[in-house]
Amino acid sequence: MAAVPSLAPCLRSVRAVVFDTDGVITDSARSHAAAWKKAFDACLSEREGHRPFDPVVDYLRHVDGRSRRDGAAAFLASRGLDLPEGSPDDPPGTATVWAIAARKDELFTETLRTHRIDVWPGTARLLQALRSERMPCAAVSASRHATELLSRAGLIGQFGAVVDGNEARRLGLAGKPDPALFVEAARRLHVPVPDTAVVEDSLAGVEAGRLGGFGLVIGVDRTGGPGGAADLRRRGADVVVSDPGELLSAVDD
């Protein structure tokens, strides 16, 4: 008999699943972190006494899962830098919070156009299993590029709803750790929040799932470090896995 994947028991308690995109579905978190490093380091180099942006520690603590503006503001505040807010129309640069955010977006867009960004295989397997169970899924992201990423990866058809940064701005949805993105995704799937699972790799995203009252919050720890899983649990993860593929078990067909 062949072994076929079956959903882990924890997923049997919900009726829908909402996935974060970067780092959970697509292997794009490293590209985001690299773009942030270039944008922040240009700013830090103009001011004495500041060490460079760490694309692992600083990214996870201050930027991951947040909107561009919120991520830029959070990191600058962590270094005691009080830059003018500026406006969303600021050109890429280092003079304002929005200018740094614009520079990051410019750098990430260049990467998106010139480099392939892969899908995590374990997540692809989980999506296939969820589809076979007819469990509706949605994807969310603070990034305005998420829909393009999913389309280019051939996964857009796996999701009944996608709430990306463009939609968040259009609807005026607050960024993580506010649960608004996830709540909107559940609404579009027509499934109550308590019957919906959230799958997230960022601390802000896990916190958003808990604050939103979602029935199951799954943290994805791809860091491999000793503290990653513990940090996700402290923020509210019910279950922590190193890859969403671990949410499948093999049974005999």
mmCIF file of C-alpha atoms in Angstrom:
data_model
loop_
_atom_site.group_PDB
_atom_site.id
_atom_site.type_symbol
_atom_site.label_atom_id
_atom_site.label_comp_id
_atom_site.label_asym_id
_atom_site.label_seq_id
_atom_site.Cartn_x
_atom_site.Cartn_y
_atom_site.Cartn_z
ATOM 1 C CA MET A 1 0.000 0.000 0.000
ATOM 2 C CA ALA A 2 1.129 3.540 -0.720
ATOM 3 C CA ALA A 3 1.420 6.097 2.058
ATOM 4 C CA VAL A 4 -0.770 9.149 1.551
ATOM 5 C CA PRO A 5 -0.620 12.351 3.597
ATOM 6 C CA SER A 6 -3.251 12.972 6.241
ATOM 7 C CA LEU A 7 -3.845 16.164 8.202
ATOM 8 C CA ALA A 8 -2.432 16.301 11.726
ATOM 9 C CA PRO A 9 -5.085 16.051 14.462
ATOM 10 C CA CYS A 10 -4.741 19.721 15.422
ATOM 11 C CA LEU A 11 -5.983 20.766 11.965
ATOM 12 C CA ARG A 12 -9.057 18.572 12.343
ATOM 13 C CA SER A 13 -10.334 21.063 14.926
ATOM 14 C CA VAL A 14 -10.693 23.909 12.389
ATOM 15 C CA ARG A 15 -12.633 24.572 9.195
ATOM 16 C CA ALA A 16 -10.241 26.913 7.363
ATOM 17 C CA VAL A 17 -6.558 27.867 7.320
ATOM 18 C CA VAL A 18 -4.983 31.276 6.753
ATOM 19 C CA PHE A 19 -1.312 31.272 5.734
ATOM 20 C CA ASP A 20 1.222 34.050 5.963
ATOM 21 C CA THR A 21 3.067 34.315 2.630
ATOM 22 C CA ASP A 22 6.719 35.291 3.099
ATOM 23 C CA GLY A 23 8.608 32.598 4.975
ATOM 24 C CA VAL A 24 5.624 30.257 5.224
ATOM 25 C CA ILE A 25 4.512 29.754 1.602
ATOM 26 C CA THR A 26 7.354 31.334 -0.363
ATOM 27 C CA ASP A 27 11.055 31.339 0.452
ATOM 28 C CA SER A 28 11.126 35.130 0.180
ATOM 29 C CA ALA A 29 11.848 36.241 3.746
ATOM 30 C CA ARG A 30 15.595 36.214 3.091
ATOM 31 C CA SER A 31 15.138 38.493 0.088
ATOM 32 C CA HIS A 32 13.048 40.878 2.190
ATOM 33 C CA ALA A 33 15.717 40.853 4.911
ATOM 34 C CA ALA A 34 18.504 41.537 2.393
ATOM 35 C CA ALA A 35 16.575 44.489 0.958
ATOM 36 C CA TRP A 36 15.965 45.887 4.439
ATOM 37 C CA LYS A 37 19.662 45.569 5.257
ATOM 38 C CA LYS A 38 20.713 47.667 2.272
ATOM 39 C CA ALA A 39 18.053 50.287 3.003
ATOM 40 C CA PHE A 40 18.825 50.544 6.716
ATOM 41 C CA ASP A 41 22.606 50.368 6.383
ATOM 42 C CA ALA A 42 22.561 53.351 4.031
ATOM 43 C CA CYS A 43 20.752 55.292 6.754
ATOM 44 C CA LEU A 44 22.971 54.030 9.595
ATOM 45 C CA SER A 45 26.178 54.830 7.722
ATOM 46 C CA GLU A 46 25.191 58.507 7.757
ATOM 47 C CA ARG A 47 25.036 58.492 11.552
ATOM 48 C CA GLU A 48 27.974 57.654 13.792
ATOM 49 C CA GLY A 49 27.967 54.909 16.385
ATOM 50 C CA HIS A 50 25.465 52.534 14.835
ATOM 51 C CA ARG A 51 26.242 48.917 13.977
ATOM 52 C CA PRO A 52 24.807 47.558 10.704
ATOM 53 C CA PHE A 53 21.359 46.009 10.460
ATOM 54 C CA ASP A 54 21.424 42.301 11.318
ATOM 55 C CA PRO A 55 19.349 40.448 8.667
ATOM 56 C CA VAL A 56 18.494 37.705 11.159
ATOM 57 C CA VAL A 57 18.139 39.181 14.646
ATOM 58 C CA ASP A 58 16.979 42.690 13.726
ATOM 59 C CA TYR A 59 14.744 41.395 10.956
ATOM 60 C CA LEU A 60 12.932 38.925 13.215
ATOM 61 C CA ARG A 61 12.586 41.319 16.156
ATOM 62 C CA HIS A 62 11.527 44.485 14.401
ATOM 63 C CA VAL A 63 10.546 43.992 10.763
ATOM 64 C CA ASP A 64 9.273 40.504 9.968
ATOM 65 C CA GLY A 65 5.525 40.391 9.376
ATOM 66 C CA ARG A 66 5.007 44.142 9.653
ATOM 67 C CA SER A 67 4.077 46.628 6.962
ATOM 68 C CA ARG A 68 6.979 48.497 5.359
ATOM 69 C CA ARG A 69 6.232 51.694 7.247
ATOM 70 C CA ASP A 70 5.741 49.940 10.593
ATOM 71 C CA GLY A 71 8.864 47.823 10.134
ATOM 72 C CA ALA A 72 10.994 50.836 9.276
ATOM 73 C CA ALA A 73 9.660 52.793 12.249
ATOM 74 C CA ALA A 74 10.128 49.893 14.683
ATOM 75 C CA PHE A 75 13.757 49.290 13.722
ATOM 76 C CA LEU A 76 14.685 52.982 13.767
ATOM 77 C CA ALA A 77 13.106 53.332 17.216
ATOM 78 C CA SER A 78 15.149 50.358 18.449
ATOM 79 C CA ARG A 79 18.304 52.312 17.548
ATOM 80 C CA GLY A 80 17.030 55.539 19.090
ATOM 81 C CA LEU A 81 16.723 57.260 15.713
ATOM 82 C CA ASP A 82 13.907 59.794 15.465
ATOM 83 C CA LEU A 83 13.496 60.467 11.742
ATOM 84 C CA PRO A 84 10.643 62.517 10.300
ATOM 85 C CA GLU A 85 7.670 60.407 9.290
ATOM 86 C CA GLY A 86 7.483 61.803 5.771
ATOM 87 C CA SER A 87 4.682 60.615 3.485
ATOM 88 C CA PRO A 88 3.916 57.518 1.383
ATOM 89 C CA ASP A 89 4.915 59.510 -1.701
ATOM 90 C CA ASP A 90 8.500 60.112 -0.504
ATOM 91 C CA PRO A 91 11.094 58.908 -3.043
ATOM 92 C CA PRO A 92 13.541 56.180 -1.958
ATOM 93 C CA GLY A 93 16.207 57.529 0.373
ATOM 94 C CA THR A 94 17.316 57.870 3.993
ATOM 95 C CA ALA A 95 15.803 61.139 5.207
ATOM 96 C CA THR A 96 12.381 59.907 6.423
ATOM 97 C CA VAL A 97 10.711 56.733 7.623
ATOM 98 C CA TRP A 98 8.716 56.499 4.407
ATOM 99 C CA ALA A 99 11.816 57.157 2.271
ATOM 100 C CA ILE A 100 13.607 54.196 3.847
ATOM 101 C CA ALA A 101 10.500 52.049 3.346
ATOM 102 C CA ALA A 102 10.396 53.126 -0.297
ATOM 103 C CA ARG A 103 14.064 52.241 -0.765
ATOM 104 C CA LYS A 104 13.448 48.790 0.686
ATOM 105 C CA ASP A 105 10.526 48.250 -1.672
ATOM 106 C CA GLU A 106 12.625 49.374 -4.632
ATOM 107 C CA LEU A 107 15.373 46.896 -3.714
ATOM 108 C CA PHE A 108 12.957 44.001 -3.169
ATOM 109 C CA THR A 109 11.204 44.714 -6.461
ATOM 110 C CA GLU A 110 14.559 44.472 -8.250
ATOM 111 C CA THR A 111 15.135 41.070 -6.631
ATOM 112 C CA LEU A 112 11.646 39.914 -7.563
ATOM 113 C CA ARG A 113 12.242 40.771 -11.205
ATOM 114 C CA THR A 114 15.699 39.184 -11.469
ATOM 115 C CA HIS A 115 15.711 36.180 -9.118
ATOM 116 C CA ARG A 116 13.486 33.157 -8.736
ATOM 117 C CA ILE A 117 11.749 32.870 -5.377
ATOM 118 C CA ASP A 118 10.847 29.287 -4.524
ATOM 119 C CA VAL A 119 7.898 27.751 -2.692
ATOM 120 C CA TRP A 120 8.596 25.779 0.475
ATOM 121 C CA PRO A 121 7.928 22.111 -0.516
ATOM 122 C CA GLY A 122 6.356 21.194 2.828
ATOM 123 C CA THR A 123 3.836 24.006 2.510
ATOM 124 C CA ALA A 124 2.994 22.930 -1.043
ATOM 125 C CA ARG A 125 2.267 19.401 0.207
ATOM 126 C CA LEU A 126 0.107 20.732 3.021
ATOM 127 C CA LEU A 127 -1.877 22.901 0.605
ATOM 128 C CA GLN A 128 -2.528 19.880 -1.599
ATOM 129 C CA ALA A 129 -3.771 17.871 1.382
ATOM 130 C CA LEU A 130 -6.022 20.712 2.540
ATOM 131 C CA ARG A 131 -7.454 21.011 -0.943
ATOM 132 C CA SER A 132 -8.183 17.291 -1.045
ATOM 133 C CA GLU A 133 -10.053 17.722 2.246
ATOM 134 C CA ARG A 134 -11.949 20.677 0.726
ATOM 135 C CA MET A 135 -10.757 22.932 3.549
ATOM 136 C CA PRO A 136 -10.701 26.569 2.356
ATOM 137 C CA CYS A 137 -7.405 28.442 2.565
ATOM 138 C CA ALA A 138 -6.359 32.072 2.357
ATOM 139 C CA ALA A 139 -3.014 33.843 2.127
ATOM 140 C CA VAL A 140 -2.128 37.123 3.812
ATOM 141 C CA SER A 141 0.895 39.393 3.713
ATOM 142 C CA ALA A 142 1.904 42.900 4.663
ATOM 143 C CA SER A 143 3.774 42.998 1.343
ATOM 144 C CA ARG A 144 2.092 44.453 -1.725
ATOM 145 C CA HIS A 145 3.971 41.863 -3.823
ATOM 146 C CA ALA A 146 2.305 38.785 -2.291
ATOM 147 C CA THR A 147 -0.314 38.253 -5.000
ATOM 148 C CA GLU A 148 2.362 38.497 -7.694
ATOM 149 C CA LEU A 149 4.570 36.043 -5.804
ATOM 150 C CA LEU A 150 1.757 33.508 -5.482
ATOM 151 C CA SER A 151 0.763 33.906 -9.125
ATOM 152 C CA ARG A 152 4.306 33.391 -10.372
ATOM 153 C CA ALA A 153 4.621 30.339 -8.127
ATOM 154 C CA GLY A 154 1.476 28.826 -9.648
ATOM 155 C CA LEU A 155 -0.284 28.732 -6.274
ATOM 156 C CA ILE A 156 -2.840 31.511 -6.587
ATOM 157 C CA GLY A 157 -5.567 28.972 -7.408
ATOM 158 C CA GLN A 158 -5.018 27.217 -4.066
ATOM 159 C CA PHE A 159 -6.463 30.155 -2.150
ATOM 160 C CA GLY A 160 -10.033 31.283 -1.804
ATOM 161 C CA ALA A 161 -8.792 34.717 -0.746
ATOM 162 C CA VAL A 162 -5.575 36.737 -0.751
ATOM 163 C CA VAL A 163 -5.250 39.797 1.478
ATOM 164 C CA ASP A 164 -1.976 41.525 0.615
ATOM 165 C CA GLY A 165 -0.459 44.919 1.309
ATOM 166 C CA ASN A 166 -2.411 46.509 -1.522
ATOM 167 C CA GLU A 167 -5.690 45.324 -0.048
ATOM 168 C CA ALA A 168 -4.625 46.365 3.434
ATOM 169 C CA ARG A 169 -3.969 49.906 2.225
ATOM 170 C CA ARG A 170 -7.203 50.051 0.207
ATOM 171 C CA LEU A 171 -9.293 48.908 3.177
ATOM 172 C CA GLY A 172 -7.316 50.777 5.825
ATOM 173 C CA LEU A 173 -6.415 47.580 7.680
ATOM 174 C CA ALA A 174 -3.928 47.921 10.519
ATOM 175 C CA GLY A 175 -0.696 45.933 10.293
ATOM 176 C CA LYS A 176 0.405 43.062 12.500
ATOM 177 C CA PRO A 177 0.335 42.500 15.441
ATOM 178 C CA ASP A 178 -3.175 43.825 14.883
ATOM 179 C CA PRO A 179 -5.216 40.829 13.620
ATOM 180 C CA ALA A 180 -7.068 42.800 10.926
ATOM 181 C CA LEU A 181 -5.396 41.051 7.957
ATOM 182 C CA PHE A 182 -6.254 37.603 9.298
ATOM 183 C CA VAL A 183 -9.787 38.581 10.291
ATOM 184 C CA GLU A 184 -10.438 39.940 6.784
ATOM 185 C CA ALA A 185 -9.118 36.705 5.254
ATOM 186 C CA ALA A 186 -11.404 34.576 7.445
ATOM 187 C CA ARG A 187 -14.332 36.827 6.544
ATOM 188 C CA ARG A 188 -13.673 36.284 2.833
ATOM 189 C CA LEU A 189 -13.581 32.517 3.395
ATOM 190 C CA HIS A 190 -16.959 32.774 5.199
ATOM 191 C CA VAL A 191 -15.571 30.893 8.218
ATOM 192 C CA PRO A 192 -15.763 32.269 11.791
ATOM 193 C CA VAL A 193 -12.453 33.286 13.351
ATOM 194 C CA PRO A 194 -12.671 30.693 16.185
ATOM 195 C CA ASP A 195 -12.975 27.962 13.523
ATOM 196 C CA THR A 196 -9.932 29.191 11.572
ATOM 197 C CA ALA A 197 -6.232 28.373 11.940
ATOM 198 C CA VAL A 198 -3.372 30.822 11.345
ATOM 199 C CA VAL A 199 0.032 29.616 10.112
ATOM 200 C CA GLU A 200 2.748 32.231 10.733
ATOM 201 C CA ASP A 201 6.525 32.488 11.048
ATOM 202 C CA SER A 202 6.790 36.020 12.426
ATOM 203 C CA LEU A 203 6.430 36.998 16.068
ATOM 204 C CA ALA A 204 4.093 39.845 15.114
ATOM 205 C CA GLY A 205 1.952 37.473 13.065
ATOM 206 C CA VAL A 206 1.672 34.861 15.802
ATOM 207 C CA GLU A 207 0.704 37.600 18.242
ATOM 208 C CA ALA A 208 -1.922 38.798 15.768
ATOM 209 C CA GLY A 209 -3.420 35.319 15.557
ATOM 210 C CA ARG A 210 -3.675 35.108 19.322
ATOM 211 C CA LEU A 211 -5.085 38.627 19.726
ATOM 212 C CA GLY A 212 -7.660 37.890 17.026
ATOM 213 C CA GLY A 213 -9.028 34.861 18.898
ATOM 214 C CA PHE A 214 -8.247 32.349 16.146
ATOM 215 C CA GLY A 215 -8.984 28.746 16.991
ATOM 216 C CA LEU A 216 -5.456 27.504 16.278
ATOM 217 C CA VAL A 217 -2.221 29.475 15.947
ATOM 218 C CA ILE A 218 0.663 27.565 14.357
ATOM 219 C CA GLY A 219 4.140 29.044 14.535
ATOM 220 C CA VAL A 220 6.740 28.143 11.911
ATOM 221 C CA ASP A 221 10.311 28.334 13.210
ATOM 222 C CA ARG A 222 12.780 28.174 10.341
ATOM 223 C CA THR A 223 15.630 29.735 12.342
ATOM 224 C CA GLY A 224 16.961 26.470 13.746
ATOM 225 C CA GLY A 225 18.077 28.366 16.847
ATOM 226 C CA PRO A 226 17.262 27.355 20.422
ATOM 227 C CA GLY A 227 15.101 30.373 21.169
ATOM 228 C CA GLY A 228 12.961 30.615 18.057
ATOM 229 C CA ALA A 229 10.276 28.125 19.061
ATOM 230 C CA ALA A 230 10.135 29.476 22.611
ATOM 231 C CA ASP A 231 9.659 33.037 21.335
ATOM 232 C CA LEU A 232 6.785 31.924 19.106
ATOM 233 C CA ARG A 233 5.111 30.123 22.004
ATOM 234 C CA ARG A 234 5.486 33.163 24.238
ATOM 235 C CA ARG A 235 3.703 35.264 21.622
ATOM 236 C CA GLY A 236 0.803 32.806 21.522
ATOM 237 C CA ALA A 237 1.537 29.853 19.227
ATOM 238 C CA ASP A 238 -0.420 26.719 20.165
ATOM 239 C CA VAL A 239 1.837 24.533 18.004
ATOM 240 C CA VAL A 240 5.338 25.196 16.642
ATOM 241 C CA VAL A 241 6.817 23.332 13.660
ATOM 242 C CA SER A 242 10.016 23.815 11.697
ATOM 243 C CA ASP A 243 8.078 23.375 8.445
ATOM 244 C CA PRO A 244 4.336 23.248 7.657
ATOM 245 C CA GLY A 245 4.907 19.823 6.088
ATOM 246 C CA GLU A 246 5.126 18.513 9.651
ATOM 247 C CA LEU A 247 1.378 19.077 9.884
ATOM 248 C CA LEU A 248 0.932 16.010 7.697
ATOM 249 C CA SER A 249 1.175 12.404 8.739
ATOM 250 C CA ALA A 250 1.480 9.384 6.470
ATOM 251 C CA VAL A 251 -1.254 6.758 6.536
ATOM 252 C CA ASP A 252 -1.603 3.603 4.475
ATOM 253 C CA ASP A 253 -3.798 3.835 1.420
#
